[in-house]
Amino acid sequence: MIEEEAVSLPDAATRPMTMIEAINDALHLMMARDPDVVIMGEDVGYFGGVFRATAGLQGKFGKNRVFDTPINECGIIGAAVGMAAYGLRPVPEIQFADYIYPGYDQLVSEAARLRYRSGGEFTAPITVRSPFGGGIFGGQTHSQSPEALFTHVAGLKTVIPSTPHDAKGLLIAAIEDNDPVIFFEPKRIYNGPFDGYYDRPARSWKGHAGGQVPEGYYSIPLGKARTVREGSALTVLSYGTMIHVAEAVCAEKGVDADIIDLRTLVPIDAEAVEKSVEKTGKCLVIHEATRTSGFGAELVALVQERCFYHLEAPVERVTGFDTPYPHSLEWAYFPGPVRIGEAIDRLMKD
Amino acid sequence: MAVNPLGEPQAGAERAAAPGNLAPLSLHVPEPRFRPGDTPDYSYLDIPAAGTAPRPDEACPASDTWGLTTGLIRVLDDEARAVGPWDPGLSADHLRRALRMMALTRAFDDRMYRGQRQGKTSFYMKSTGEEAVSIGCAFALAHDDMIFPSYRQQGMLISRGYPLVDMVNQIYSNRADRLKGRQLPIMYSARDFGFFTISGNLATQIPQAVGWAMASAIKGDTRIATGFVGEGSSAEGDFHAGMTFAAVYNAPVVLNVVNNQWAISSFSGFAGGERATFAQRAQGHGIAGLRVDGNDLLAVYAAMRWAANRARSGHGPTLIEHFSYRTEGHSTSDDPAAYRSAREAAEWPLGDPITRLKRHLIALGEWSVEQQETMDREVAEEVRDATRAAEKNGILGHGLHHPFHTMFEDVYETLPWHLEEQADQAIRERRIKWPDWKEEG
């Protein structure tokens, strides 16, 4: 794993963590460092969150700083905006990204525009954490990947980690950032990487390089991609769970791929994308979200505009289908090894 | 025949084919009492006499206020005397200052309305008839309490001493506009004056006000927040969210519904006003509620003072309904003659807030018609001077605006690469259109 961009403490001891543990560690650390950090959301307090991301925080920092909320996403985000206007640094949780829509007006019309419309008088340094993505038999309302609804909004930053190491460093950076950040956590890889082979035994983060997480404080700058694997035959642009699927399929196909984990979708690391595509001349974009007007369309446009004369083949997109996320046919929907493999074959055929 | 899950025949199941003996259901679509051409008759309104509403202790349980959510707290009686337990006992000096702020707000509204008609700006919204709500509330708050206004609380900003010239600069979107020409006129933001940035999206400020109050409580501060919404936008989900959060966390906040009877062309019935008062919304949430004569400055002041003291001493949130009337059109883009009786404002039984306070001060022997005329001249001149000063910085569309690059600033704390690229493009386009153009610095 190449970690040139990570501001890790070079000599810090690391320990194996799951993504949930890494997120929990980042929250513990930021609450201790900054008395203005407060955590709020449904079931995040006494219970520690339905995914255990906030476990132990209320006991340590008290109910004034970590508290349960009514089941009202508009209220959660709206109150967080007001708290930020006061001077706090709220980290609200939306239990599933599928349920972020009641808070959407507060995010789009308020949090995203507060700094702009007030000429900088008021800001919204909030980090909205929310589990997203499929692969867990979550059906229609526990599987969605709504990142494109946020990347389209000026004033928001959208961040998606793919390893425990990145999750901790990016979450710390997101909380410290003075702009509103949507922090989507791929829940399929909370407890271990997932390569798309749903019929094989689940893996844990143990033994994965990305599961080694430095102790203490470090941050990974927003807006910087990570090179997962260096190669010269094909550029793969992806994020979240799909990074691991892409890695597995490229290895299986024996393709010398340059795999870029975007990590931050807005602002995007265009330089990393350009550098890679200029080197390889071929590009494959992969995401779980539905295809039409998905974030992949933006990536394809960016590559087409900036790397046109380097391209040796049309840019390919592998995504979820343009349907609601189904339950029983989950693995027919999920952009798994077969769909990715076909695209790679098309790209590599000459 | 269709059966229900208990196996019983369902009476209504075949009604579409053959009506049974139940009357067909019908949809109730509210209709205001008076339309254009009608003569309004307000005798249906139950308006209690001034001084009759009881004043419970500020620390009382919310349930002690429930009677107050259906009545009307009024202090000024028909002879313009202050009566009853809600008389806040303000000094004559305070009353004269409040009267002046109301007059200044009205003069400002009149001038800006004309400015819009003269093409100096694109848009304006008056608060005529509702000045007592803004000024009464502003006077009852501490200067560092945070206001989350809607677009019709300009009187609060004026009361807090915000420079009129800065308000006009914002309305003209000129080069001195503190919001850099980004915002529609009247969407002020004044952090140093405790006046939160106004949004076009209705009611979003209500959960935000509650969140600000929660933050104050989290930090052990003594400041409180207050949020304003019209009766129309109290139908938004955000209002319910804010009320729930305010109640759950006992937030030090005062939420206000300014019931001016109209939401553009929709009367208050479309926000549920036919079924219950807006103050009654407090009851179901377990929040203290007050319903107040919004055209009676003393009553508004007393109610806000009561609620602010309650919040500041940790006894929790209050919802206040200010019962008033929107005397003018919704905005410069609206013609109320198309949907309501032209006589409504003149016949409104709670009168005009400025006239009522003026009569009260005269009755006290602390004011005169001549002083009123002098004051009206003075505030008109004050507004005229501010307007002239602002016009030196430009009016809308006459070229004196902020530099192009500012359009791209403050989207984020720092400019990402894609906004730098787009800023370059905007300037390039300008030079193509006007080759000699030089950006003002």
Short mmCIF file of N, CA and C in Angstrom, two decimals, chain A residues 35-36 38 40 64-65 67-88 105-106 109-123 151 153-157 177-180 266-271 274 302 306, chain B residues 146 148 162 178-180 182-183 187 189-192 194-221 223 237-238 240-242 244-245 248-249 406-414 416-418 421:
data_model
loop_
_atom_site.label_atom_id
_atom_site.label_comp_id
_atom_site.label_asym_id
_atom_site.label_seq_id
_atom_site.Cartn_x
_atom_site.Cartn_y
_atom_site.Cartn_z
N PRO A 35 -12.97 20.53 22.85
CA PRO A 35 -14.18 20.53 23.69
C PRO A 35 -15.43 20.98 22.94
N ASP A 36 -15.28 21.51 21.72
CA ASP A 36 -16.44 21.94 20.95
C ASP A 36 -17.04 20.83 20.10
N VAL A 38 -19.22 17.83 19.43
CA VAL A 38 -20.35 17.12 20.05
C VAL A 38 -20.91 16.11 19.05
N MET A 40 -24.21 13.66 18.03
CA MET A 40 -25.65 13.51 18.22
C MET A 40 -26.23 12.64 17.11
N ASN A 64 -23.79 15.74 27.85
CA ASN A 64 -23.79 17.07 27.24
C ASN A 64 -23.11 17.07 25.88
N ARG A 65 -22.25 16.08 25.65
CA ARG A 65 -21.47 16.09 24.41
C ARG A 65 -21.77 14.93 23.49
N PHE A 67 -25.16 12.63 22.69
CA PHE A 67 -26.54 12.41 23.12
C PHE A 67 -27.43 11.86 22.01
N ASP A 68 -28.42 11.12 22.47
CA ASP A 68 -29.45 10.59 21.56
C ASP A 68 -30.36 11.72 21.12
N THR A 69 -30.96 11.53 19.93
CA THR A 69 -31.88 12.54 19.41
C THR A 69 -33.22 11.92 19.08
N PRO A 70 -34.23 12.77 18.96
CA PRO A 70 -35.50 12.28 18.41
C PRO A 70 -35.26 11.72 16.99
N ILE A 71 -36.17 10.89 16.53
CA ILE A 71 -36.05 10.32 15.18
C ILE A 71 -36.54 11.38 14.21
N ASN A 72 -35.64 12.27 13.84
CA ASN A 72 -36.02 13.41 13.01
C ASN A 72 -34.75 13.97 12.37
N GLU A 73 -34.48 13.54 11.15
CA GLU A 73 -33.22 13.91 10.48
C GLU A 73 -33.17 15.40 10.18
N CYS A 74 -34.32 15.99 9.87
CA CYS A 74 -34.37 17.44 9.66
C CYS A 74 -33.94 18.15 10.94
N GLY A 75 -34.42 17.65 12.06
CA GLY A 75 -34.05 18.25 13.35
C GLY A 75 -32.58 18.02 13.68
N ILE A 76 -32.07 16.84 13.36
CA ILE A 76 -30.67 16.53 13.68
C ILE A 76 -29.75 17.48 12.91
N ILE A 77 -29.97 17.60 11.61
CA ILE A 77 -29.09 18.46 10.82
C ILE A 77 -29.37 19.93 11.14
N GLY A 78 -30.64 20.28 11.26
CA GLY A 78 -31.00 21.67 11.57
C GLY A 78 -30.40 22.13 12.89
N ALA A 79 -30.51 21.31 13.91
CA ALA A 79 -29.94 21.66 15.21
C ALA A 79 -28.42 21.74 15.11
N ALA A 80 -27.82 20.84 14.33
CA ALA A 80 -26.36 20.86 14.17
C ALA A 80 -25.91 22.17 13.51
N VAL A 81 -26.70 22.64 12.53
CA VAL A 81 -26.36 23.91 11.88
C VAL A 81 -26.41 25.06 12.91
N GLY A 82 -27.45 25.05 13.73
CA GLY A 82 -27.56 26.08 14.77
C GLY A 82 -26.43 25.99 15.78
N MET A 83 -26.05 24.78 16.15
CA MET A 83 -24.94 24.58 17.10
C MET A 83 -23.63 25.08 16.49
N ALA A 84 -23.47 24.81 15.19
CA ALA A 84 -22.26 25.28 14.51
C ALA A 84 -22.24 26.80 14.46
N ALA A 85 -23.41 27.42 14.25
CA ALA A 85 -23.48 28.88 14.22
C ALA A 85 -23.08 29.45 15.57
N TYR A 86 -23.36 28.72 16.63
CA TYR A 86 -22.96 29.16 17.97
C TYR A 86 -21.45 29.06 18.15
N GLY A 87 -20.84 28.07 17.49
CA GLY A 87 -19.39 27.90 17.63
C GLY A 87 -18.96 26.48 17.95
N LEU A 88 -19.92 25.56 17.99
CA LEU A 88 -19.55 24.16 18.25
C LEU A 88 -19.14 23.50 16.93
N ASP A 105 -32.80 19.22 2.89
CA ASP A 105 -32.99 20.67 2.75
C ASP A 105 -32.03 21.41 3.69
N GLN A 106 -31.91 20.92 4.91
CA GLN A 106 -31.00 21.58 5.86
C GLN A 106 -29.55 21.48 5.38
N SER A 109 -29.69 23.60 1.50
CA SER A 109 -30.10 25.01 1.53
C SER A 109 -29.43 25.76 2.67
N GLU A 110 -28.99 25.06 3.69
CA GLU A 110 -28.48 25.74 4.87
C GLU A 110 -26.99 25.48 5.09
N ALA A 111 -26.64 24.26 5.49
CA ALA A 111 -25.24 23.98 5.83
C ALA A 111 -24.31 24.35 4.68
N ALA A 112 -24.67 23.95 3.46
CA ALA A 112 -23.79 24.17 2.32
C ALA A 112 -23.63 25.65 1.98
N ARG A 113 -24.63 26.46 2.32
CA ARG A 113 -24.63 27.84 1.85
C ARG A 113 -24.41 28.87 2.94
N LEU A 114 -24.25 28.40 4.15
CA LEU A 114 -24.17 29.34 5.28
C LEU A 114 -23.02 30.32 5.11
N ARG A 115 -21.85 29.81 4.81
CA ARG A 115 -20.67 30.67 4.67
C ARG A 115 -20.86 31.65 3.49
N TYR A 116 -21.35 31.13 2.39
CA TYR A 116 -21.49 31.94 1.18
C TYR A 116 -22.51 33.05 1.37
N ARG A 117 -23.70 32.66 1.83
CA ARG A 117 -24.76 33.66 1.86
C ARG A 117 -24.56 34.70 2.95
N SER A 118 -23.75 34.37 3.98
CA SER A 118 -23.53 35.34 5.06
C SER A 118 -22.21 36.08 4.86
N GLY A 119 -21.60 35.95 3.70
CA GLY A 119 -20.32 36.62 3.46
C GLY A 119 -19.25 36.18 4.45
N GLY A 120 -19.37 34.95 4.92
CA GLY A 120 -18.37 34.41 5.84
C GLY A 120 -18.67 34.67 7.31
N GLU A 121 -19.81 35.31 7.61
CA GLU A 121 -20.14 35.60 9.02
C GLU A 121 -20.47 34.33 9.81
N PHE A 122 -21.17 33.42 9.15
CA PHE A 122 -21.55 32.17 9.81
C PHE A 122 -21.00 31.00 9.00
N THR A 123 -20.56 29.97 9.68
CA THR A 123 -20.04 28.80 8.99
C THR A 123 -20.67 27.54 9.61
N THR A 151 -22.47 15.47 -4.11
CA THR A 151 -21.37 16.03 -4.89
C THR A 151 -21.87 17.14 -5.81
N VAL A 153 -23.79 19.49 -4.93
CA VAL A 153 -24.13 20.66 -4.12
C VAL A 153 -22.89 21.49 -3.82
N ALA A 154 -22.85 22.72 -4.35
CA ALA A 154 -21.73 23.61 -4.05
C ALA A 154 -21.73 23.94 -2.55
N GLY A 155 -20.58 23.81 -1.95
CA GLY A 155 -20.44 24.13 -0.53
C GLY A 155 -20.30 22.91 0.35
N LEU A 156 -20.60 21.73 -0.19
CA LEU A 156 -20.42 20.50 0.59
C LEU A 156 -19.16 19.78 0.12
N LYS A 157 -18.54 19.08 1.04
CA LYS A 157 -17.47 18.15 0.68
C LYS A 157 -17.97 16.74 0.94
N ASP A 177 -12.11 20.11 9.51
CA ASP A 177 -12.38 20.98 8.37
C ASP A 177 -13.46 22.00 8.74
N ASN A 178 -13.30 23.22 8.27
CA ASN A 178 -14.26 24.27 8.61
C ASN A 178 -15.44 24.35 7.65
N ASP A 179 -15.53 23.40 6.73
CA ASP A 179 -16.67 23.32 5.83
C ASP A 179 -17.50 22.08 6.17
N PRO A 180 -18.78 22.07 5.78
CA PRO A 180 -19.59 20.88 6.05
C PRO A 180 -19.12 19.69 5.21
N VAL A 266 -15.58 15.48 -3.62
CA VAL A 266 -15.54 16.94 -3.82
C VAL A 266 -14.83 17.54 -2.61
N PRO A 267 -13.77 18.32 -2.82
CA PRO A 267 -13.12 18.58 -4.11
C PRO A 267 -12.30 17.38 -4.56
N ILE A 268 -12.35 17.10 -5.84
CA ILE A 268 -11.72 15.89 -6.35
C ILE A 268 -10.24 16.14 -6.67
N ASP A 269 -9.46 15.10 -6.56
CA ASP A 269 -8.03 15.16 -6.86
C ASP A 269 -7.83 14.94 -8.36
N ALA A 270 -8.07 15.98 -9.14
CA ALA A 270 -8.01 15.85 -10.60
C ALA A 270 -6.60 15.53 -11.05
N GLU A 271 -5.64 16.05 -10.32
CA GLU A 271 -4.25 15.84 -10.70
C GLU A 271 -3.89 14.35 -10.69
N GLU A 274 -5.61 12.69 -13.70
CA GLU A 274 -4.94 13.02 -14.97
C GLU A 274 -3.62 12.27 -15.11
N LEU A 302 -14.70 14.31 -16.68
CA LEU A 302 -13.40 14.90 -16.29
C LEU A 302 -12.26 14.26 -17.07
N ARG A 306 -9.98 16.22 -19.89
CA ARG A 306 -8.59 16.53 -19.54
C ARG A 306 -7.57 15.55 -20.13
N MET B 146 -29.52 35.53 20.57
CA MET B 146 -29.42 35.31 19.12
C MET B 146 -30.80 35.24 18.49
N PHE B 148 -33.03 34.31 15.23
CA PHE B 148 -33.14 33.56 13.97
C PHE B 148 -34.42 34.05 13.28
N TYR B 162 -28.37 48.37 13.90
CA TYR B 162 -27.62 48.06 12.69
C TYR B 162 -27.72 49.26 11.76
N ARG B 178 -22.35 44.11 2.50
CA ARG B 178 -21.54 43.20 3.32
C ARG B 178 -21.68 41.75 2.85
N LEU B 179 -22.75 41.45 2.15
CA LEU B 179 -22.95 40.08 1.66
C LEU B 179 -22.51 39.95 0.20
N LYS B 180 -21.80 40.97 -0.28
CA LYS B 180 -21.11 40.92 -1.56
C LYS B 180 -22.04 40.66 -2.75
N ARG B 182 -24.46 38.68 -3.03
CA ARG B 182 -24.81 37.27 -3.26
C ARG B 182 -26.26 36.97 -2.94
N GLN B 183 -26.84 37.80 -2.08
CA GLN B 183 -28.15 37.46 -1.54
C GLN B 183 -29.24 38.36 -2.10
N MET B 187 -32.37 39.70 2.66
CA MET B 187 -31.89 38.48 3.33
C MET B 187 -30.61 38.86 4.11
N SER B 189 -27.69 39.51 7.00
CA SER B 189 -26.95 38.71 7.96
C SER B 189 -26.14 39.68 8.79
N ALA B 190 -26.22 39.58 10.10
CA ALA B 190 -25.52 40.54 10.97
C ALA B 190 -25.08 39.86 12.25
N ARG B 191 -24.01 39.11 12.14
CA ARG B 191 -23.55 38.33 13.28
C ARG B 191 -23.27 39.20 14.51
N ASP B 192 -22.62 40.34 14.29
CA ASP B 192 -22.26 41.20 15.42
C ASP B 192 -23.50 41.79 16.11
N GLY B 194 -26.26 39.90 16.50
CA GLY B 194 -27.06 38.75 16.94
C GLY B 194 -28.23 38.46 16.02
N PHE B 195 -28.01 38.62 14.72
CA PHE B 195 -29.08 38.48 13.73
C PHE B 195 -28.62 37.47 12.70
N PHE B 196 -29.18 36.27 12.75
CA PHE B 196 -28.71 35.15 11.94
C PHE B 196 -29.03 35.37 10.46
N THR B 197 -28.16 34.85 9.61
CA THR B 197 -28.32 34.97 8.16
C THR B 197 -29.68 34.43 7.70
N ILE B 198 -30.42 35.27 6.99
CA ILE B 198 -31.78 34.89 6.57
C ILE B 198 -31.70 34.00 5.34
N SER B 199 -32.51 32.97 5.34
CA SER B 199 -32.57 32.02 4.23
C SER B 199 -33.89 32.18 3.50
N GLY B 200 -33.88 31.91 2.22
CA GLY B 200 -35.13 31.90 1.47
C GLY B 200 -35.98 30.68 1.77
N ASN B 201 -35.36 29.64 2.30
CA ASN B 201 -36.09 28.40 2.58
C ASN B 201 -36.83 28.53 3.91
N LEU B 202 -38.15 28.44 3.84
CA LEU B 202 -38.96 28.77 5.01
C LEU B 202 -38.79 27.78 6.15
N ALA B 203 -38.75 28.33 7.37
CA ALA B 203 -38.79 27.58 8.63
C ALA B 203 -37.50 26.83 8.95
N THR B 204 -36.52 26.84 8.03
CA THR B 204 -35.26 26.15 8.35
C THR B 204 -34.62 26.73 9.60
N GLN B 205 -34.91 28.01 9.89
CA GLN B 205 -34.26 28.66 11.03
C GLN B 205 -34.79 28.18 12.38
N ILE B 206 -35.91 27.46 12.35
CA ILE B 206 -36.50 27.05 13.64
C ILE B 206 -35.67 25.97 14.32
N PRO B 207 -35.38 24.82 13.68
CA PRO B 207 -34.47 23.87 14.35
C PRO B 207 -33.08 24.46 14.57
N GLN B 208 -32.67 25.40 13.73
CA GLN B 208 -31.36 26.03 13.93
C GLN B 208 -31.35 26.87 15.20
N ALA B 209 -32.43 27.61 15.42
CA ALA B 209 -32.52 28.40 16.66
C ALA B 209 -32.46 27.48 17.88
N VAL B 210 -33.15 26.35 17.78
CA VAL B 210 -33.15 25.39 18.89
C VAL B 210 -31.73 24.83 19.09
N GLY B 211 -31.05 24.51 17.99
CA GLY B 211 -29.68 24.01 18.09
C GLY B 211 -28.75 25.03 18.72
N TRP B 212 -28.92 26.29 18.35
CA TRP B 212 -28.09 27.36 18.95
C TRP B 212 -28.35 27.41 20.46
N ALA B 213 -29.61 27.32 20.83
CA ALA B 213 -29.96 27.34 22.26
C ALA B 213 -29.39 26.12 22.97
N MET B 214 -29.43 24.96 22.31
CA MET B 214 -28.85 23.75 22.90
C MET B 214 -27.35 23.95 23.12
N ALA B 215 -26.69 24.58 22.15
CA ALA B 215 -25.26 24.83 22.27
C ALA B 215 -24.97 25.74 23.46
N SER B 216 -25.81 26.75 23.62
CA SER B 216 -25.64 27.67 24.76
C SER B 216 -25.76 26.89 26.08
N ALA B 217 -26.73 25.95 26.11
CA ALA B 217 -26.91 25.13 27.31
C ALA B 217 -25.73 24.17 27.51
N ILE B 218 -25.24 23.60 26.41
CA ILE B 218 -24.10 22.67 26.49
C ILE B 218 -22.90 23.38 27.08
N LYS B 219 -22.72 24.66 26.70
CA LYS B 219 -21.56 25.42 27.15
C LYS B 219 -21.79 26.11 28.49
N GLY B 220 -22.98 25.96 29.07
CA GLY B 220 -23.25 26.62 30.35
C GLY B 220 -23.31 28.13 30.24
N ASP B 221 -23.67 28.61 29.06
CA ASP B 221 -23.81 30.04 28.78
C ASP B 221 -25.12 30.53 29.40
N ARG B 223 -26.91 32.94 27.47
CA ARG B 223 -27.62 33.54 26.34
C ARG B 223 -28.73 32.61 25.85
N GLY B 237 -42.27 21.00 7.97
CA GLY B 237 -41.78 19.97 8.88
C GLY B 237 -40.74 20.50 9.85
N ASP B 238 -39.95 21.48 9.41
CA ASP B 238 -38.91 22.03 10.28
C ASP B 238 -39.48 22.62 11.57
N HIS B 240 -42.10 21.53 13.21
CA HIS B 240 -42.36 20.39 14.09
C HIS B 240 -41.04 19.85 14.67
N ALA B 241 -40.01 19.77 13.79
CA ALA B 241 -38.70 19.31 14.26
C ALA B 241 -38.18 20.20 15.39
N GLY B 242 -38.26 21.50 15.16
CA GLY B 242 -37.75 22.45 16.15
C GLY B 242 -38.51 22.36 17.46
N THR B 244 -40.10 19.78 18.65
CA THR B 244 -39.78 18.52 19.31
C THR B 244 -38.42 18.61 20.01
N PHE B 245 -37.44 19.11 19.29
CA PHE B 245 -36.10 19.23 19.90
C PHE B 245 -36.12 20.21 21.07
N VAL B 248 -37.70 18.29 23.97
CA VAL B 248 -36.91 17.15 24.44
C VAL B 248 -35.72 17.62 25.28
N TYR B 249 -35.02 18.66 24.82
CA TYR B 249 -33.80 19.11 25.50
C TYR B 249 -34.03 20.32 26.41
N THR B 406 -15.20 37.56 -6.20
CA THR B 406 -15.90 37.32 -4.93
C THR B 406 -17.05 36.33 -5.10
N MET B 407 -17.55 36.19 -6.34
CA MET B 407 -18.62 35.21 -6.58
C MET B 407 -18.18 33.80 -6.19
N PHE B 408 -16.87 33.56 -6.29
CA PHE B 408 -16.37 32.20 -6.07
C PHE B 408 -15.83 32.00 -4.65
N GLU B 409 -15.72 33.11 -3.92
CA GLU B 409 -15.18 33.02 -2.55
C GLU B 409 -16.29 32.61 -1.58
N ASP B 410 -15.88 32.04 -0.47
CA ASP B 410 -16.79 31.64 0.63
C ASP B 410 -17.73 30.50 0.28
N VAL B 411 -17.56 29.89 -0.92
CA VAL B 411 -18.29 28.62 -1.13
C VAL B 411 -17.69 27.62 -0.14
N TYR B 412 -16.36 27.63 -0.10
CA TYR B 412 -15.61 26.88 0.90
C TYR B 412 -14.67 27.87 1.60
N GLU B 413 -14.02 27.41 2.64
CA GLU B 413 -13.09 28.29 3.36
C GLU B 413 -11.96 28.73 2.42
N THR B 414 -11.45 27.78 1.63
CA THR B 414 -10.46 28.15 0.61
C THR B 414 -10.97 27.69 -0.75
N PRO B 416 -11.18 25.70 -3.95
CA PRO B 416 -10.64 24.50 -4.59
C PRO B 416 -10.28 24.80 -6.06
N TRP B 417 -9.50 23.92 -6.65
CA TRP B 417 -9.00 24.19 -8.01
C TRP B 417 -10.12 24.44 -9.01
N HIS B 418 -11.22 23.71 -8.86
CA HIS B 418 -12.25 23.86 -9.89
C HIS B 418 -12.92 25.24 -9.82
N GLU B 421 -10.55 27.73 -11.50
CA GLU B 421 -10.70 27.63 -12.96
C GLU B 421 -11.94 28.38 -13.44
#
